[in-house]
Amino acid sequence: MDKYIVEGGSKLYGKVEVQSAKNSVLPLLAASILTDEQVKIRGVPTINDVENMLRILGEVGCKLRRQKDCVIIDSTNAISHEIPARLTKELRSSVFMLGSVLTRFHRAKISYPGGCDIGLRPIDLHLSGLKRLGVRIDEKDGFIHCEAERLVGADILLDFPSVGATENIILAAVKAEGITVIRNAAKEPEIVDLQSFLNAMGARVRGAGGGTIVIEGVKRLHGLEYTPMGDRIEAGTYLIAAASCGGEIEVNGLSCENVAALLHKLRENGCKIHIKNDKIVLSSTGELKSVDLVETTPFPGFPTDLQAQYSALCCTASGSTLMVENLFETRYRYAAELKRMGADITVRGRTALIRGVKKLHGASVTAGDLRGGAALVIAALKAEGQSVVMDLSHIDRGYVDMEGKLRKLGAKIRRIKI
């Protein structure tokens, strides 16, 4: 269980190259078993969630090779429809394997997925969508057993625009007989990336990024080489850090449209932002003003995966901010840790009132989940004195070399092995 030692008070200057998006790479890896030809994915980040997904692919029989930052998957000899429970409990996105494995083997067995403890995150929408495609589902002893002699296209209306359910249904429908229509589909850019990936394999998917997605089933898919989109959540994390600490950073490697909701708030906070192509330059004095209200909503609204980091910024902005978390019911676990640093936060259910204080002070805090851990690092960078951020295993699930990137920007942070 490694820890960060952070000396706060430094402004941040320099460039950040954004890694490939964790939330895109994981479903792309799951999709790789839809063909028995070689799949090469470039720019794969070496983070724990990706490593767990690769272990799952290995367990079902795929041959895997790494070439620098590329991963080559050969699923020719994939034989197992069972996804090991010891791995699914570590990785929420293991549920994406359900649609892919069903398409490949017409049956699947998976335990309920794990990941960060930020709420119930039921997979009912996934299962109801699969049932519409003709899948028989039996849930017993903590496992989900799925079987379908044939997958048949259907018209599916999601009760909520779930990213995971949208992607899982796409993966199950790409080789189904006939046409599948997903209505009230999630609009996240990672779904557009999945569509691009599948279509490059020979699939016929259209409408991603909008509320209705149409999938025309095909007989087979072929191999490809592909570079995933940049990670908008990683980019947002460093933009928030620079906004809070002050300084000027340049973030490269993603579309500004993918972080438009965050950029709007940061401008309201008093930051200056310049955009050119895939480059975002942010400058900040570090003396920010609060915005009155922030509500997390599905894309293109303010992302839940940046809520914790932005809340850390609000802790030292002048005035008060009402934060409303509409997606996950226990996402404020980090608030108690920020209070150790002097933050003034009152949490009631899905709402947090954050009253800005003049300064935070160093403290020993513990990361309880991925994005909450990133928020604690941002707060530690802003605080006076030394802070210790414990349990980096959560942060390692989603960020490559966070401490190295921050040091290049001028932060005083080091990683200590315990």
CSV table of C-alpha atoms in Angstrom, one decimal:
chain,number,residue,atom,x,y,z
A,1,MET,CA,0.0,0.0,0.0
A,2,ASP,CA,2.1,2.9,-1.3
A,3,LYS,CA,1.5,6.5,-0.3
A,4,TYR,CA,2.2,10.0,-1.6
A,5,ILE,CA,4.1,12.7,0.3
A,6,VAL,CA,2.9,16.1,-0.9
A,7,GLU,CA,4.3,19.5,0.0
A,8,GLY,CA,1.6,21.9,-0.9
A,9,GLY,CA,1.8,25.5,-2.2
A,10,SER,CA,3.5,25.1,-5.6
A,11,LYS,CA,1.9,26.5,-8.8
A,12,LEU,CA,1.8,24.2,-11.8
A,13,TYR,CA,3.4,25.0,-15.2
A,14,GLY,CA,4.0,22.9,-18.3
A,15,LYS,CA,2.4,20.4,-20.6
A,16,VAL,CA,0.4,17.2,-20.0
A,17,GLU,CA,0.0,14.5,-22.7
A,18,VAL,CA,-3.3,12.8,-22.0
A,19,GLN,CA,-3.3,9.0,-21.8
A,20,SER,CA,-5.8,6.8,-23.7
A,21,ALA,CA,-9.2,6.9,-22.0
A,22,LYS,CA,-9.6,4.1,-19.4
A,23,ASN,CA,-13.4,4.1,-20.0
A,24,SER,CA,-12.8,3.6,-23.7
A,25,VAL,CA,-10.0,1.1,-23.6
A,26,LEU,CA,-11.8,-1.4,-21.3
A,27,PRO,CA,-14.8,-2.0,-23.6
A,28,LEU,CA,-12.5,-2.0,-26.6
A,29,LEU,CA,-10.5,-4.8,-25.0
A,30,ALA,CA,-13.8,-6.7,-24.3
A,31,ALA,CA,-14.8,-6.2,-27.9
A,32,SER,CA,-11.5,-7.8,-29.1
A,33,ILE,CA,-12.9,-11.3,-28.7
A,34,LEU,CA,-15.6,-10.7,-31.2
A,35,THR,CA,-13.1,-11.7,-34.0
A,36,ASP,CA,-10.7,-14.6,-34.3
A,37,GLU,CA,-8.3,-12.3,-36.1
A,38,GLN,CA,-5.5,-10.3,-34.4
A,39,VAL,CA,-6.5,-7.0,-32.7
A,40,LYS,CA,-3.8,-4.4,-32.0
A,41,ILE,CA,-4.8,-1.5,-29.7
A,42,ARG,CA,-2.2,1.3,-29.4
A,43,GLY,CA,-1.6,3.6,-26.5
A,44,VAL,CA,-3.0,1.2,-23.8
A,45,PRO,CA,-2.3,2.7,-20.4
A,46,THR,CA,-0.6,0.6,-17.8
A,47,ILE,CA,-3.2,1.0,-15.1
A,48,ASN,CA,-4.7,-1.6,-12.7
A,49,ASP,CA,-8.1,-1.7,-14.4
A,50,VAL,CA,-6.5,-2.4,-17.8
A,51,GLU,CA,-4.3,-5.1,-16.3
A,52,ASN,CA,-7.3,-6.8,-14.7
A,53,MET,CA,-9.2,-6.8,-18.0
A,54,LEU,CA,-6.1,-8.3,-19.7
A,55,ARG,CA,-6.0,-11.0,-17.1
A,56,ILE,CA,-9.7,-11.8,-17.8
A,57,LEU,CA,-9.0,-12.0,-21.6
A,58,GLY,CA,-6.1,-14.4,-20.7
A,59,GLU,CA,-8.4,-16.5,-18.6
A,60,VAL,CA,-10.9,-17.0,-21.4
A,61,GLY,CA,-8.1,-18.2,-23.7
A,62,CYS,CA,-6.8,-15.2,-25.5
A,63,LYS,CA,-3.1,-14.8,-26.3
A,64,LEU,CA,-1.7,-11.4,-25.3
A,65,ARG,CA,1.4,-9.5,-26.2
A,66,ARG,CA,2.7,-6.1,-25.3
A,67,GLN,CA,4.8,-4.0,-27.6
A,68,LYS,CA,5.7,-0.8,-25.7
A,69,ASP,CA,2.3,0.8,-25.2
A,70,CYS,CA,0.5,-1.5,-27.6
A,71,VAL,CA,-1.5,-4.6,-26.7
A,72,ILE,CA,-2.0,-7.4,-29.3
A,73,ILE,CA,-4.9,-9.7,-28.7
A,74,ASP,CA,-5.3,-13.0,-30.5
A,75,SER,CA,-8.6,-14.7,-29.4
A,76,THR,CA,-8.4,-17.6,-32.0
A,77,ASN,CA,-8.2,-20.2,-29.3
A,78,ALA,CA,-10.5,-18.5,-26.8
A,79,ILE,CA,-12.6,-21.4,-25.4
A,80,SER,CA,-14.0,-20.3,-22.0
A,81,HIS,CA,-17.3,-18.6,-21.5
A,82,GLU,CA,-16.7,-18.3,-17.7
A,83,ILE,CA,-15.2,-15.0,-16.4
A,84,PRO,CA,-13.3,-15.7,-13.2
A,85,ALA,CA,-15.0,-14.3,-10.0
A,86,ARG,CA,-11.7,-13.3,-8.5
A,87,LEU,CA,-11.1,-10.8,-11.3
A,88,THR,CA,-14.7,-9.5,-11.8
A,89,LYS,CA,-14.8,-8.5,-8.2
A,90,GLU,CA,-11.8,-6.2,-8.8
A,91,LEU,CA,-13.1,-4.6,-11.9
A,92,ARG,CA,-16.5,-3.0,-12.6
A,93,SER,CA,-16.0,-3.0,-16.3
A,94,SER,CA,-15.7,-6.7,-16.4
A,95,VAL,CA,-19.4,-6.6,-17.0
A,96,PHE,CA,-18.6,-5.5,-20.6
A,97,MET,CA,-17.3,-9.1,-21.2
A,98,LEU,CA,-20.9,-10.3,-20.9
A,99,GLY,CA,-22.1,-9.0,-24.3
A,100,SER,CA,-18.9,-10.0,-26.0
A,101,VAL,CA,-18.7,-13.5,-24.5
A,102,LEU,CA,-22.4,-14.1,-25.4
A,103,THR,CA,-21.7,-13.1,-29.0
A,104,ARG,CA,-18.7,-15.3,-29.2
A,105,PHE,CA,-19.9,-18.4,-27.3
A,106,HIS,CA,-23.7,-17.9,-27.1
A,107,ARG,CA,-23.4,-18.4,-23.3
A,108,ALA,CA,-21.7,-16.7,-20.4
A,109,LYS,CA,-21.1,-17.0,-16.7
A,110,ILE,CA,-20.0,-14.0,-14.6
A,111,SER,CA,-20.1,-13.0,-11.0
A,112,TYR,CA,-21.4,-9.5,-10.0
A,113,PRO,CA,-18.7,-7.0,-10.9
A,114,GLY,CA,-16.8,-5.0,-8.4
A,115,GLY,CA,-14.7,-1.8,-8.6
A,116,CYS,CA,-15.0,1.4,-6.5
A,117,ASP,CA,-17.5,1.5,-3.7
A,118,ILE,CA,-19.4,4.6,-4.8
A,119,GLY,CA,-22.9,3.2,-4.9
A,120,LEU,CA,-25.1,0.2,-5.8
A,121,ARG,CA,-24.7,0.6,-9.6
A,122,PRO,CA,-27.1,-2.3,-10.5
A,123,ILE,CA,-26.8,-4.0,-13.8
A,124,ASP,CA,-30.5,-4.5,-14.3
A,125,LEU,CA,-30.4,-2.4,-17.5
A,126,HIS,CA,-27.7,-4.6,-18.9
A,127,LEU,CA,-29.7,-7.8,-18.2
A,128,SER,CA,-33.0,-6.5,-19.4
A,129,GLY,CA,-31.5,-5.4,-22.7
A,130,LEU,CA,-29.8,-8.7,-23.2
A,131,LYS,CA,-33.2,-10.5,-22.6
A,132,ARG,CA,-34.7,-8.4,-25.4
A,133,LEU,CA,-32.0,-9.9,-27.7
A,134,GLY,CA,-33.1,-13.4,-26.8
A,135,VAL,CA,-30.8,-14.2,-23.9
A,136,ARG,CA,-32.0,-16.5,-21.1
A,137,ILE,CA,-30.7,-15.3,-17.8
A,138,ASP,CA,-30.5,-17.2,-14.5
A,139,GLU,CA,-29.1,-15.5,-11.4
A,140,LYS,CA,-28.1,-17.8,-8.5
A,141,ASP,CA,-25.3,-18.1,-5.9
A,142,GLY,CA,-23.8,-14.7,-6.8
A,143,PHE,CA,-23.4,-15.6,-10.5
A,144,ILE,CA,-25.2,-14.6,-13.7
A,145,HIS,CA,-25.7,-17.5,-16.1
A,146,CYS,CA,-26.7,-16.4,-19.7
A,147,GLU,CA,-27.5,-18.5,-22.7
A,148,ALA,CA,-28.8,-17.9,-26.2
A,149,GLU,CA,-28.9,-20.3,-29.1
A,150,ARG,CA,-29.2,-17.3,-31.3
A,151,LEU,CA,-29.2,-13.5,-30.7
A,152,VAL,CA,-31.9,-11.6,-32.5
A,153,GLY,CA,-32.1,-7.9,-33.0
A,154,ALA,CA,-34.7,-6.0,-31.0
A,155,ASP,CA,-36.0,-2.5,-30.2
A,156,ILE,CA,-34.7,-1.6,-26.7
A,157,LEU,CA,-35.7,1.4,-24.6
A,158,LEU,CA,-33.4,2.1,-21.7
A,159,ASP,CA,-35.0,3.5,-18.6
A,160,PHE,CA,-31.9,5.5,-18.0
A,161,PRO,CA,-29.1,6.4,-20.4
A,162,SER,CA,-26.6,4.0,-18.8
A,163,VAL,CA,-23.1,4.0,-20.4
A,164,GLY,CA,-22.4,0.4,-19.5
A,165,ALA,CA,-25.8,-0.9,-20.6
A,166,THR,CA,-25.5,0.9,-23.9
A,167,GLU,CA,-22.1,-0.5,-24.6
A,168,ASN,CA,-23.0,-4.0,-23.5
A,169,ILE,CA,-26.0,-4.2,-25.7
A,170,ILE,CA,-24.0,-2.9,-28.7
A,171,LEU,CA,-21.4,-5.7,-28.1
A,172,ALA,CA,-24.2,-8.3,-27.9
A,173,ALA,CA,-26.0,-7.0,-31.0
A,174,VAL,CA,-23.2,-6.5,-33.5
A,175,LYS,CA,-23.5,-10.1,-34.8
A,176,ALA,CA,-27.2,-10.6,-33.9
A,177,GLU,CA,-29.7,-11.5,-36.6
A,178,GLY,CA,-31.5,-8.4,-37.9
A,179,ILE,CA,-31.5,-4.9,-36.6
A,180,THR,CA,-31.2,-3.6,-33.0
A,181,VAL,CA,-32.3,-0.1,-32.0
A,182,ILE,CA,-31.3,1.3,-28.6
A,183,ARG,CA,-33.4,4.2,-27.6
A,184,ASN,CA,-32.5,6.7,-24.8
A,185,ALA,CA,-28.9,5.5,-25.3
A,186,ALA,CA,-26.0,7.1,-23.4
A,187,LYS,CA,-24.2,9.8,-25.4
A,188,GLU,CA,-20.8,9.6,-23.9
A,189,PRO,CA,-17.8,10.0,-26.3
A,190,GLU,CA,-16.5,6.6,-25.2
A,191,ILE,CA,-19.5,5.1,-26.9
A,192,VAL,CA,-18.6,7.0,-30.1
A,193,ASP,CA,-15.1,5.5,-29.8
A,194,LEU,CA,-16.6,2.0,-29.4
A,195,GLN,CA,-18.7,2.5,-32.5
A,196,SER,CA,-15.6,3.6,-34.5
A,197,PHE,CA,-13.7,0.6,-33.3
A,198,LEU,CA,-16.4,-1.9,-34.2
A,199,ASN,CA,-17.1,-0.3,-37.6
A,200,ALA,CA,-13.4,-0.6,-38.3
A,201,MET,CA,-13.8,-4.3,-37.6
A,202,GLY,CA,-16.6,-4.6,-40.2
A,203,ALA,CA,-19.6,-3.9,-37.9
A,204,ARG,CA,-22.6,-1.7,-38.9
A,205,VAL,CA,-23.3,0.7,-36.0
A,206,ARG,CA,-24.6,4.2,-36.4
A,207,GLY,CA,-26.0,6.9,-34.1
A,208,ALA,CA,-23.5,6.8,-31.3
A,209,GLY,CA,-23.3,10.2,-29.6
A,210,GLY,CA,-27.0,10.6,-30.0
A,211,GLY,CA,-30.0,9.2,-28.2
A,212,THR,CA,-30.7,6.5,-30.7
A,213,ILE,CA,-28.2,3.9,-31.8
A,214,VAL,CA,-28.9,1.4,-34.7
A,215,ILE,CA,-26.9,-1.8,-35.0
A,216,GLU,CA,-27.3,-4.0,-38.1
A,217,GLY,CA,-26.0,-7.4,-37.3
A,218,VAL,CA,-23.2,-8.8,-39.5
A,219,LYS,CA,-21.9,-12.4,-39.9
A,220,ARG,CA,-18.3,-11.8,-39.0
A,221,LEU,CA,-15.8,-9.2,-37.8
A,222,HIS,CA,-12.1,-8.9,-38.7
A,223,GLY,CA,-9.0,-7.7,-37.0
A,224,LEU,CA,-7.6,-4.2,-36.9
A,225,GLU,CA,-5.2,-1.7,-35.4
A,226,TYR,CA,-6.8,1.1,-33.4
A,227,THR,CA,-5.8,4.1,-31.2
A,228,PRO,CA,-8.4,5.0,-28.6
A,229,MET,CA,-9.5,8.5,-27.7
A,230,GLY,CA,-7.8,10.6,-25.0
A,231,ASP,CA,-8.9,10.4,-21.4
A,232,ARG,CA,-11.2,13.3,-20.7
A,233,ILE,CA,-11.3,12.5,-17.0
A,234,GLU,CA,-7.5,12.5,-16.7
A,235,ALA,CA,-7.4,15.7,-18.6
A,236,GLY,CA,-10.0,17.2,-16.4
A,237,THR,CA,-8.2,16.2,-13.3
A,238,TYR,CA,-5.0,18.0,-14.3
A,239,LEU,CA,-7.0,21.1,-15.4
A,240,ILE,CA,-8.7,21.2,-12.0
A,241,ALA,CA,-5.4,20.8,-10.2
A,242,ALA,CA,-3.8,23.7,-12.1
A,243,ALA,CA,-6.9,25.9,-11.6
A,244,SER,CA,-6.8,25.3,-7.9
A,245,CYS,CA,-3.1,25.7,-7.4
A,246,GLY,CA,-2.6,28.5,-9.9
A,247,GLY,CA,-0.2,28.5,-12.9
A,248,GLU,CA,-0.5,27.7,-16.5
A,249,ILE,CA,-0.7,24.2,-18.1
A,250,GLU,CA,-1.3,22.9,-21.6
A,251,VAL,CA,-3.2,19.7,-22.0
A,252,ASN,CA,-2.9,17.9,-25.3
A,253,GLY,CA,-4.6,14.9,-26.8
A,254,LEU,CA,-8.4,15.3,-26.6
A,255,SER,CA,-11.3,17.1,-28.0
A,256,CYS,CA,-12.3,20.2,-26.0
A,257,GLU,CA,-16.0,19.2,-26.6
A,258,ASN,CA,-15.4,16.2,-24.3
A,259,VAL,CA,-14.7,18.5,-21.4
A,260,ALA,CA,-16.9,21.4,-22.3
A,261,ALA,CA,-19.0,21.3,-19.2
A,262,LEU,CA,-15.9,21.4,-17.0
A,263,LEU,CA,-14.3,24.2,-19.0
A,264,HIS,CA,-17.5,26.3,-18.6
A,265,LYS,CA,-17.3,26.0,-14.8
A,266,LEU,CA,-13.6,26.7,-14.7
A,267,ARG,CA,-14.2,29.9,-16.7
A,268,GLU,CA,-16.9,30.9,-14.1
A,269,ASN,CA,-14.3,30.2,-11.4
A,270,GLY,CA,-12.1,32.9,-13.0
A,271,CYS,CA,-9.7,30.8,-15.1
A,272,LYS,CA,-8.6,31.9,-18.5
A,273,ILE,CA,-8.8,29.1,-21.2
A,274,HIS,CA,-7.6,29.0,-24.7
A,275,ILE,CA,-8.5,26.2,-27.1
A,276,LYS,CA,-6.9,25.2,-30.4
A,277,ASN,CA,-7.6,21.8,-32.0
A,278,ASP,CA,-6.7,19.1,-29.4
A,279,LYS,CA,-4.9,21.6,-27.2
A,280,ILE,CA,-6.3,23.3,-24.1
A,281,VAL,CA,-4.3,26.0,-22.3
A,282,LEU,CA,-5.5,27.0,-18.8
A,283,SER,CA,-4.1,29.8,-16.7
A,284,SER,CA,-5.1,30.6,-13.2
A,285,THR,CA,-4.1,32.9,-10.3
A,286,GLY,CA,-5.2,30.2,-7.8
A,287,GLU,CA,-7.6,32.8,-6.3
A,288,LEU,CA,-10.9,31.5,-7.5
A,289,LYS,CA,-14.5,32.4,-6.9
A,290,SER,CA,-17.2,29.8,-6.3
A,291,VAL,CA,-20.0,28.8,-8.7
A,292,ASP,CA,-23.4,28.6,-7.0
A,293,LEU,CA,-24.5,25.1,-8.3
A,294,VAL,CA,-22.9,22.0,-9.9
A,295,GLU,CA,-25.1,19.0,-10.8
A,296,THR,CA,-23.7,15.8,-12.2
A,297,THR,CA,-25.6,14.5,-15.2
A,298,PRO,CA,-25.0,12.1,-18.1
A,299,PHE,CA,-22.9,13.5,-21.0
A,300,PRO,CA,-22.8,16.3,-22.2
A,301,GLY,CA,-23.5,17.5,-18.6
A,302,PHE,CA,-21.0,17.7,-15.8
A,303,PRO,CA,-19.4,14.3,-15.4
A,304,THR,CA,-19.7,12.4,-12.1
A,305,ASP,CA,-16.1,11.2,-12.6
A,306,LEU,CA,-14.9,14.8,-12.1
A,307,GLN,CA,-17.2,15.7,-9.2
A,308,ALA,CA,-14.8,14.8,-6.4
A,309,GLN,CA,-11.9,16.6,-8.0
A,310,TYR,CA,-14.0,19.7,-8.7
A,311,SER,CA,-15.2,19.6,-5.1
A,312,ALA,CA,-11.6,19.8,-3.9
A,313,LEU,CA,-11.2,23.0,-5.9
A,314,CYS,CA,-14.3,24.5,-4.4
A,315,CYS,CA,-12.9,24.0,-0.9
A,316,THR,CA,-10.7,27.1,-1.3
A,317,ALA,CA,-12.8,29.2,-3.7
A,318,SER,CA,-14.4,32.3,-2.3
A,319,GLY,CA,-18.1,31.8,-1.5
A,320,SER,CA,-20.1,28.6,-1.5
A,321,THR,CA,-21.0,25.9,-4.0
A,322,LEU,CA,-23.9,23.5,-3.8
A,323,MET,CA,-22.8,20.1,-5.3
A,324,VAL,CA,-25.6,17.7,-6.4
A,325,GLU,CA,-24.6,14.1,-7.3
A,326,ASN,CA,-27.3,12.6,-9.4
A,327,LEU,CA,-25.7,9.4,-10.5
A,328,PHE,CA,-24.0,7.6,-7.6
A,329,GLU,CA,-25.4,7.7,-4.1
A,330,THR,CA,-22.2,7.3,-2.0
A,331,ARG,CA,-19.8,9.3,-4.0
A,332,TYR,CA,-19.0,11.8,-1.1
A,333,ARG,CA,-16.9,9.4,1.0
A,334,TYR,CA,-13.9,11.7,0.3
A,335,ALA,CA,-15.6,14.6,2.1
A,336,ALA,CA,-14.6,13.3,5.6
A,337,GLU,CA,-10.9,13.2,4.4
A,338,LEU,CA,-11.1,16.7,3.1
A,339,LYS,CA,-12.4,17.9,6.4
A,340,ARG,CA,-9.2,16.6,8.0
A,341,MET,CA,-7.4,19.2,5.9
A,342,GLY,CA,-9.7,22.0,7.1
A,343,ALA,CA,-12.4,21.9,4.4
A,344,ASP,CA,-15.9,23.1,5.3
A,345,ILE,CA,-18.3,20.5,3.7
A,346,THR,CA,-21.8,19.5,4.8
A,347,VAL,CA,-23.2,16.4,3.1
A,348,ARG,CA,-26.8,15.5,3.1
A,349,GLY,CA,-27.6,12.5,0.9
A,350,ARG,CA,-26.7,13.3,-2.7
A,351,THR,CA,-26.0,17.0,-1.9
A,352,ALA,CA,-22.9,18.7,-0.5
A,353,LEU,CA,-22.6,22.3,0.5
A,354,ILE,CA,-19.0,23.4,0.2
A,355,ARG,CA,-18.1,26.7,1.9
A,356,GLY,CA,-14.8,28.0,0.7
A,357,VAL,CA,-12.1,28.5,3.3
A,358,LYS,CA,-9.0,30.7,3.0
A,359,LYS,CA,-6.6,27.8,3.2
A,360,LEU,CA,-6.3,24.0,3.7
A,361,HIS,CA,-3.6,22.5,5.9
A,362,GLY,CA,-1.6,19.4,5.4
A,363,ALA,CA,-2.9,16.1,6.9
A,364,SER,CA,-2.8,12.4,6.6
A,365,VAL,CA,-5.7,11.2,4.4
A,366,THR,CA,-6.8,7.9,2.8
A,367,ALA,CA,-8.1,7.4,-0.7
A,368,GLY,CA,-11.3,5.4,-0.6
A,369,ASP,CA,-12.0,5.2,-4.4
A,370,LEU,CA,-10.4,6.3,-7.7
A,371,ARG,CA,-11.7,9.8,-8.2
A,372,GLY,CA,-11.9,10.6,-4.5
A,373,GLY,CA,-8.2,9.7,-4.3
A,374,ALA,CA,-7.5,12.2,-7.1
A,375,ALA,CA,-9.4,14.8,-5.2
A,376,LEU,CA,-7.3,14.3,-2.1
A,377,VAL,CA,-4.1,14.8,-4.2
A,378,ILE,CA,-5.5,18.1,-5.6
A,379,ALA,CA,-6.4,19.3,-2.1
A,380,ALA,CA,-2.9,18.3,-0.9
A,381,LEU,CA,-1.2,20.3,-3.7
A,382,LYS,CA,-3.2,23.3,-2.6
A,383,ALA,CA,-2.8,22.9,1.2
A,384,GLU,CA,-0.1,24.5,3.3
A,385,GLY,CA,2.4,22.1,4.7
A,386,GLN,CA,2.9,18.4,4.2
A,387,SER,CA,0.1,15.9,3.4
A,388,VAL,CA,0.2,12.1,3.2
A,389,VAL,CA,-2.2,10.4,0.8
A,390,MET,CA,-2.6,6.7,1.7
A,391,ASP,CA,-3.8,3.7,-0.3
A,392,LEU,CA,-2.7,4.5,-3.9
A,393,SER,CA,-4.1,1.3,-5.2
A,394,HIS,CA,-7.4,3.2,-6.0
A,395,ILE,CA,-5.6,6.0,-7.9
A,396,ASP,CA,-3.5,3.4,-9.8
A,397,ARG,CA,-6.8,2.0,-11.2
A,398,GLY,CA,-7.1,5.1,-13.5
A,399,TYR,CA,-4.0,7.2,-13.7
A,400,VAL,CA,-0.6,6.4,-15.2
A,401,ASP,CA,2.3,7.9,-13.2
A,402,MET,CA,0.3,10.7,-11.6
A,403,GLU,CA,3.2,11.7,-9.4
A,404,GLY,CA,5.6,11.9,-12.4
A,405,LYS,CA,3.3,14.0,-14.4
A,406,LEU,CA,2.7,16.4,-11.5
A,407,ARG,CA,6.4,16.7,-10.7
A,408,LYS,CA,7.0,17.7,-14.4
A,409,LEU,CA,4.5,20.5,-13.7
A,410,GLY,CA,6.4,21.7,-10.7
A,411,ALA,CA,4.5,19.9,-7.9
A,412,LYS,CA,6.4,18.6,-4.8
A,413,ILE,CA,5.1,15.1,-4.6
A,414,ARG,CA,6.8,11.7,-4.2
A,415,ARG,CA,5.7,8.2,-3.9
A,416,ILE,CA,6.8,6.1,-1.0
A,417,LYS,CA,6.6,2.3,-0.9
A,418,ILE,CA,5.3,1.0,2.5
